[in-house]
mmCIF file of C-alpha atoms in Angstrom:
data_model
loop_
_atom_site.group_PDB
_atom_site.id
_atom_site.type_symbol
_atom_site.label_atom_id
_atom_site.label_comp_id
_atom_site.label_asym_id
_atom_site.label_seq_id
_atom_site.Cartn_x
_atom_site.Cartn_y
_atom_site.Cartn_z
ATOM 1 C CA GLY A 2 15.644 -6.918 55.613
ATOM 2 C CA ALA A 3 14.561 -7.144 59.206
ATOM 3 C CA VAL A 4 15.936 -9.434 61.230
ATOM 4 C CA VAL A 5 14.933 -11.465 64.210
ATOM 5 C CA SER A 6 17.539 -13.467 66.096
ATOM 6 C CA GLN A 7 17.048 -16.158 68.806
ATOM 7 C CA HIS A 8 19.185 -17.604 71.022
ATOM 8 C CA PRO A 9 20.216 -20.514 71.822
ATOM 9 C CA SER A 10 19.499 -22.478 68.991
ATOM 10 C CA TRP A 11 19.026 -25.519 70.840
ATOM 11 C CA VAL A 12 19.290 -26.192 74.843
ATOM 12 C CA ILE A 13 19.338 -29.158 76.831
ATOM 13 C CA CYS A 14 18.564 -28.901 80.592
ATOM 14 C CA LYS A 15 17.905 -31.068 83.890
ATOM 15 C CA SER A 16 14.481 -31.386 85.020
ATOM 16 C CA GLY A 17 13.937 -28.609 87.583
ATOM 17 C CA THR A 18 16.446 -26.065 86.343
ATOM 18 C CA SER A 19 15.251 -23.084 84.385
ATOM 19 C CA VAL A 20 16.139 -22.054 80.625
ATOM 20 C CA LYS A 21 16.596 -18.424 79.560
ATOM 21 C CA ILE A 22 15.549 -17.595 75.822
ATOM 22 C CA GLU A 23 16.394 -14.574 74.030
ATOM 23 C CA CYS A 24 14.762 -12.808 71.442
ATOM 24 C CA ARG A 25 16.636 -9.705 69.682
ATOM 25 C CA SER A 26 15.776 -7.209 66.930
ATOM 26 C CA LEU A 27 18.527 -6.598 65.062
ATOM 27 C CA ASP A 28 17.490 -3.341 63.284
ATOM 28 C CA PHE A 29 14.574 -2.553 63.895
ATOM 29 C CA GLN A 30 12.214 -1.533 67.260
ATOM 30 C CA ALA A 31 9.814 -3.583 68.590
ATOM 31 C CA THR A 32 7.306 -2.709 71.068
ATOM 32 C CA THR A 33 5.521 -5.852 70.811
ATOM 33 C CA MET A 34 7.179 -9.722 70.324
ATOM 34 C CA PHE A 35 5.428 -12.901 70.030
ATOM 35 C CA TRP A 36 6.168 -16.273 71.407
ATOM 36 C CA TYR A 37 5.145 -19.485 69.926
ATOM 37 C CA ARG A 38 5.425 -23.338 70.971
ATOM 38 C CA GLN A 39 5.526 -25.820 68.265
ATOM 39 C CA PHE A 40 5.667 -29.660 69.438
ATOM 40 C CA PRO A 41 6.760 -32.066 66.762
ATOM 41 C CA LYS A 42 4.635 -32.312 63.685
ATOM 42 C CA GLN A 43 2.234 -29.691 65.466
ATOM 43 C CA SER A 44 1.380 -26.214 64.290
ATOM 44 C CA LEU A 45 2.314 -22.988 66.217
ATOM 45 C CA MET A 46 0.363 -22.070 69.013
ATOM 46 C CA LEU A 47 0.930 -18.342 70.508
ATOM 47 C CA MET A 48 1.794 -18.351 74.203
ATOM 48 C CA ALA A 49 2.424 -15.111 74.912
ATOM 49 C CA THR A 50 2.503 -11.529 73.545
ATOM 50 C CA SER A 51 5.615 -9.537 75.062
ATOM 51 C CA ASN A 52 5.041 -5.907 75.643
ATOM 52 C CA GLU A 53 7.724 -3.499 75.933
ATOM 53 C CA GLY A 54 8.035 -1.950 79.566
ATOM 54 C CA SER A 55 4.789 -3.796 80.940
ATOM 55 C CA LYS A 56 3.357 -7.360 81.717
ATOM 56 C CA ALA A 57 3.104 -9.780 78.945
ATOM 57 C CA THR A 58 -0.313 -11.025 78.070
ATOM 58 C CA TYR A 59 -0.467 -14.458 78.412
ATOM 59 C CA GLU A 60 -2.885 -16.948 76.394
ATOM 60 C CA GLN A 61 -5.556 -19.085 77.684
ATOM 61 C CA GLY A 62 -3.733 -21.893 79.406
ATOM 62 C CA VAL A 63 -0.041 -21.113 79.632
ATOM 63 C CA GLU A 64 1.211 -20.674 82.860
ATOM 64 C CA LYS A 65 2.610 -17.040 83.471
ATOM 65 C CA ASP A 66 4.691 -18.135 86.425
ATOM 66 C CA LYS A 67 6.322 -20.956 84.638
ATOM 67 C CA PHE A 68 7.007 -18.918 81.444
ATOM 68 C CA LEU A 69 8.277 -15.755 82.166
ATOM 69 C CA ILE A 70 8.679 -13.237 79.643
ATOM 70 C CA ASN A 71 10.215 -9.734 79.992
ATOM 71 C CA HIS A 72 10.612 -7.333 77.496
ATOM 72 C CA ALA A 73 13.099 -4.782 79.121
ATOM 73 C CA SER A 74 13.968 -3.044 75.877
ATOM 74 C CA LEU A 75 12.478 -2.203 72.036
ATOM 75 C CA THR A 76 15.062 -5.090 70.624
ATOM 76 C CA LEU A 77 15.051 -7.601 73.277
ATOM 77 C CA SER A 78 12.955 -10.033 74.968
ATOM 78 C CA THR A 79 13.302 -13.096 76.852
ATOM 79 C CA LEU A 80 11.233 -16.209 77.602
ATOM 80 C CA THR A 81 12.397 -18.214 81.118
ATOM 81 C CA VAL A 82 11.248 -21.565 81.317
ATOM 82 C CA THR A 83 11.180 -22.266 84.990
ATOM 83 C CA SER A 84 11.813 -25.419 86.913
ATOM 84 C CA ALA A 85 11.648 -27.518 83.199
ATOM 85 C CA HIS A 86 10.014 -30.237 83.102
ATOM 86 C CA PRO A 87 10.098 -33.352 80.412
ATOM 87 C CA GLU A 88 6.693 -32.118 79.147
ATOM 88 C CA ASP A 89 8.289 -28.767 78.618
ATOM 89 C CA SER A 90 10.460 -30.180 75.230
ATOM 90 C CA SER A 91 9.428 -28.370 72.499
ATOM 91 C CA PHE A 92 10.360 -25.659 70.090
ATOM 92 C CA TYR A 93 9.944 -22.013 71.012
ATOM 93 C CA ILE A 94 9.964 -19.376 68.495
ATOM 94 C CA CYS A 95 9.573 -15.543 68.898
ATOM 95 C CA SER A 96 8.343 -12.986 66.377
ATOM 96 C CA ALA A 97 8.432 -8.942 65.582
ATOM 97 C CA ASN A 98 7.048 -6.605 63.058
ATOM 98 C CA SER A 99 9.140 -3.865 62.600
ATOM 99 C CA ARG A 100 5.772 -1.545 61.991
ATOM 100 C CA ARG A 101 1.732 -1.910 62.510
ATOM 101 C CA ASN A 102 0.629 -4.265 60.021
ATOM 102 C CA SER A 103 3.817 -5.323 57.978
ATOM 103 C CA PRO A 104 4.610 -8.894 58.092
ATOM 104 C CA LEU A 105 6.192 -10.324 60.911
ATOM 105 C CA HIS A 106 9.599 -11.320 61.188
ATOM 106 C CA PHE A 107 10.606 -14.996 62.826
ATOM 107 C CA GLY A 108 13.452 -15.834 64.689
ATOM 108 C CA ASN A 109 15.212 -19.339 63.823
ATOM 109 C CA GLY A 110 13.888 -21.125 67.114
ATOM 110 C CA THR A 111 14.963 -22.794 70.045
ATOM 111 C CA ARG A 112 14.711 -26.190 70.364
ATOM 112 C CA LEU A 113 14.313 -27.298 74.502
ATOM 113 C CA THR A 114 15.085 -30.843 75.421
ATOM 114 C CA VAL A 115 14.295 -31.223 79.195
ATOM 115 C CA THR A 116 15.954 -34.571 80.905
ATOM 116 C CA ALA B 23 -12.165 -16.679 68.136
ATOM 117 C CA GLN B 24 -10.761 -17.017 64.832
ATOM 118 C CA THR B 25 -9.928 -20.384 63.296
ATOM 119 C CA VAL B 26 -8.080 -21.653 60.588
ATOM 120 C CA THR B 27 -8.060 -24.824 58.854
ATOM 121 C CA GLN B 28 -5.883 -27.012 56.893
ATOM 122 C CA SER B 29 -7.776 -29.960 55.845
ATOM 123 C CA GLN B 30 -4.842 -31.424 54.058
ATOM 124 C CA PRO B 31 -2.484 -33.190 56.228
ATOM 125 C CA GLU B 32 -0.189 -34.032 53.536
ATOM 126 C CA MET B 33 0.009 -33.831 49.603
ATOM 127 C CA SER B 34 2.414 -34.429 47.178
ATOM 128 C CA VAL B 35 3.071 -33.525 43.635
ATOM 129 C CA GLN B 36 5.445 -34.625 40.724
ATOM 130 C CA GLU B 37 8.120 -31.452 39.936
ATOM 131 C CA ALA B 38 7.199 -29.530 37.495
ATOM 132 C CA GLU B 39 3.534 -29.616 38.216
ATOM 133 C CA THR B 40 1.074 -27.542 40.054
ATOM 134 C CA VAL B 41 -0.272 -28.029 43.574
ATOM 135 C CA THR B 42 -2.973 -26.176 45.409
ATOM 136 C CA LEU B 43 -3.257 -26.347 48.981
ATOM 137 C CA SER B 44 -6.466 -25.720 51.043
ATOM 138 C CA CYS B 45 -7.539 -23.308 53.716
ATOM 139 C CA THR B 46 -10.384 -22.272 55.531
ATOM 140 C CA TYR B 47 -10.687 -19.733 58.262
ATOM 141 C CA ASP B 48 -13.297 -18.058 60.011
ATOM 142 C CA THR B 49 -13.534 -14.762 61.530
ATOM 143 C CA SER B 50 -16.397 -11.823 62.391
ATOM 144 C CA GLU B 51 -13.562 -9.181 61.626
ATOM 145 C CA SER B 52 -14.111 -7.321 58.021
ATOM 146 C CA ASP B 53 -10.027 -6.321 57.923
ATOM 147 C CA TYR B 54 -7.597 -8.863 58.408
ATOM 148 C CA TYR B 55 -4.787 -10.110 56.673
ATOM 149 C CA LEU B 56 -3.703 -13.683 55.409
ATOM 150 C CA PHE B 57 -0.633 -15.513 55.069
ATOM 151 C CA TRP B 58 1.040 -18.548 53.974
ATOM 152 C CA TYR B 59 4.341 -19.662 55.277
ATOM 153 C CA LYS B 60 6.793 -22.367 54.323
ATOM 154 C CA GLN B 61 8.655 -24.256 57.420
ATOM 155 C CA PRO B 62 11.676 -26.546 55.694
ATOM 156 C CA PRO B 63 13.085 -29.094 58.093
ATOM 157 C CA SER B 64 15.329 -26.163 59.415
ATOM 158 C CA ARG B 65 12.048 -25.275 61.033
ATOM 159 C CA GLN B 66 12.807 -21.187 59.706
ATOM 160 C CA MET B 67 9.048 -19.795 59.399
ATOM 161 C CA ILE B 68 9.564 -18.161 55.688
ATOM 162 C CA LEU B 69 6.633 -16.135 54.794
ATOM 163 C CA VAL B 70 5.796 -17.090 51.134
ATOM 164 C CA ILE B 71 2.794 -14.897 50.465
ATOM 165 C CA ARG B 72 0.634 -12.145 51.757
ATOM 166 C CA GLN B 73 -3.017 -11.046 51.440
ATOM 167 C CA GLU B 74 -4.767 -8.209 52.830
ATOM 168 C CA ALA B 75 -8.578 -8.897 53.045
ATOM 169 C CA TYR B 76 -9.375 -5.644 51.619
ATOM 170 C CA LYS B 77 -7.788 -6.425 48.324
ATOM 171 C CA GLN B 78 -9.961 -8.352 45.671
ATOM 172 C CA GLN B 79 -7.103 -8.966 43.914
ATOM 173 C CA ASN B 80 -5.322 -12.286 44.361
ATOM 174 C CA ALA B 81 -1.390 -11.878 45.561
ATOM 175 C CA THR B 82 0.943 -13.656 43.301
ATOM 176 C CA GLU B 83 5.108 -13.966 43.841
ATOM 177 C CA ASN B 84 6.646 -15.811 41.471
ATOM 178 C CA ARG B 85 5.209 -19.259 41.190
ATOM 179 C CA PHE B 86 3.102 -18.733 44.094
ATOM 180 C CA SER B 87 -0.533 -17.450 44.107
ATOM 181 C CA VAL B 88 -3.471 -17.559 46.192
ATOM 182 C CA ASN B 89 -7.246 -17.549 45.594
ATOM 183 C CA PHE B 90 -8.837 -15.624 48.031
ATOM 184 C CA GLN B 91 -12.676 -16.167 48.355
ATOM 185 C CA LYS B 92 -13.578 -13.679 51.436
ATOM 186 C CA ALA B 93 -17.063 -14.513 51.063
ATOM 187 C CA ALA B 94 -16.632 -18.263 51.462
ATOM 188 C CA LYS B 95 -13.588 -17.602 53.726
ATOM 189 C CA SER B 96 -10.906 -19.202 51.493
ATOM 190 C CA PHE B 97 -7.585 -18.989 50.774
ATOM 191 C CA SER B 98 -5.504 -21.561 48.837
ATOM 192 C CA LEU B 99 -2.197 -21.624 47.952
ATOM 193 C CA LYS B 100 -1.121 -22.596 44.455
ATOM 194 C CA ILE B 101 2.258 -23.774 43.503
ATOM 195 C CA SER B 102 3.259 -23.954 39.925
ATOM 196 C CA ASP B 103 6.203 -25.582 38.407
ATOM 197 C CA SER B 104 7.035 -27.086 41.587
ATOM 198 C CA GLN B 105 10.593 -27.558 42.504
ATOM 199 C CA LEU B 106 12.263 -30.404 44.999
ATOM 200 C CA GLY B 107 13.140 -27.061 47.180
ATOM 201 C CA ASP B 108 9.537 -26.847 47.601
ATOM 202 C CA ALA B 109 9.204 -29.691 50.062
ATOM 203 C CA ALA B 110 8.130 -28.438 53.424
ATOM 204 C CA MET B 111 5.160 -27.840 55.810
ATOM 205 C CA TYR B 112 3.155 -25.123 54.742
ATOM 206 C CA PHE B 113 0.987 -23.071 57.795
ATOM 207 C CA CYS B 114 -1.824 -20.758 56.550
ATOM 208 C CA ALA B 115 -2.237 -18.126 59.198
ATOM 209 C CA TYR B 116 -4.742 -15.398 60.051
ATOM 210 C CA THR B 117 -4.487 -12.078 61.728
ATOM 211 C CA GLY B 118 -6.597 -9.428 62.253
ATOM 212 C CA GLN B 119 -5.895 -5.523 61.901
ATOM 213 C CA GLY B 120 -3.173 -4.177 63.790
ATOM 214 C CA ALA B 121 -3.671 -7.676 66.179
ATOM 215 C CA GLN B 122 -0.051 -8.587 64.850
ATOM 216 C CA LYS B 123 -0.586 -11.957 66.400
ATOM 217 C CA LEU B 124 -1.064 -14.872 63.931
ATOM 218 C CA VAL B 125 -3.476 -18.002 64.194
ATOM 219 C CA PHE B 126 -2.398 -20.882 62.507
ATOM 220 C CA GLY B 127 -3.535 -23.929 60.528
ATOM 221 C CA GLN B 128 -2.497 -27.607 61.506
ATOM 222 C CA GLY B 129 -0.063 -27.412 58.357
ATOM 223 C CA THR B 130 0.450 -29.154 55.164
ATOM 224 C CA ARG B 131 3.260 -31.353 54.600
ATOM 225 C CA LEU B 132 4.076 -31.209 51.073
ATOM 226 C CA THR B 133 6.185 -33.420 49.392
ATOM 227 C CA ILE B 134 7.843 -33.217 45.650
ATOM 228 C CA ASN B 135 8.383 -36.306 43.956
ATOM 229 C CA PRO B 136 11.216 -35.976 41.047
#
């Protein structure tokens, strides 16, 4: 079945540094990928829609200059948290589907801790 | 905007018994998809069941079934013969026709008592 790989699975960084998270579709091409954030004991909230070859679409309230998304190929989207602060500590998870209206496949998520 | 509401933050059930998790949603669209996802402690999102709004028949996957009431905008999940491995967070989710992005409910934490 379709698989989405996310890397790293966890990362600890110092305040003020940047962190890049990768989301890859391993056996299918994904023109669109989605990035979610999940705070402890809360639900998943969509941050942005990553579009291959064009700019990402951000949800209301998400800072596009802080959460940089690049979707340079049909199998890779990256989320860069720039100048990270402790309040950015969260679980970030990506998803993609292999074709329109097919079930979404989720990566395993990345736990980010900013100290 | 579409919203999804899960009114039960926590539920518990005895092993081998049946439990029903509630979900309601709000949308003005006529074609859409509804999902139940399971999130165990590993935090991996696992698709449990999926329902297309245009289908009147309720979806079923082994011990998991839904009661889809389109007019009432209700989408409950029934787990039969509960097993210890069913313990997890369960999220109800909505996506519009072709929209692909999911709107999640608040989640229900399910505990299975041995």
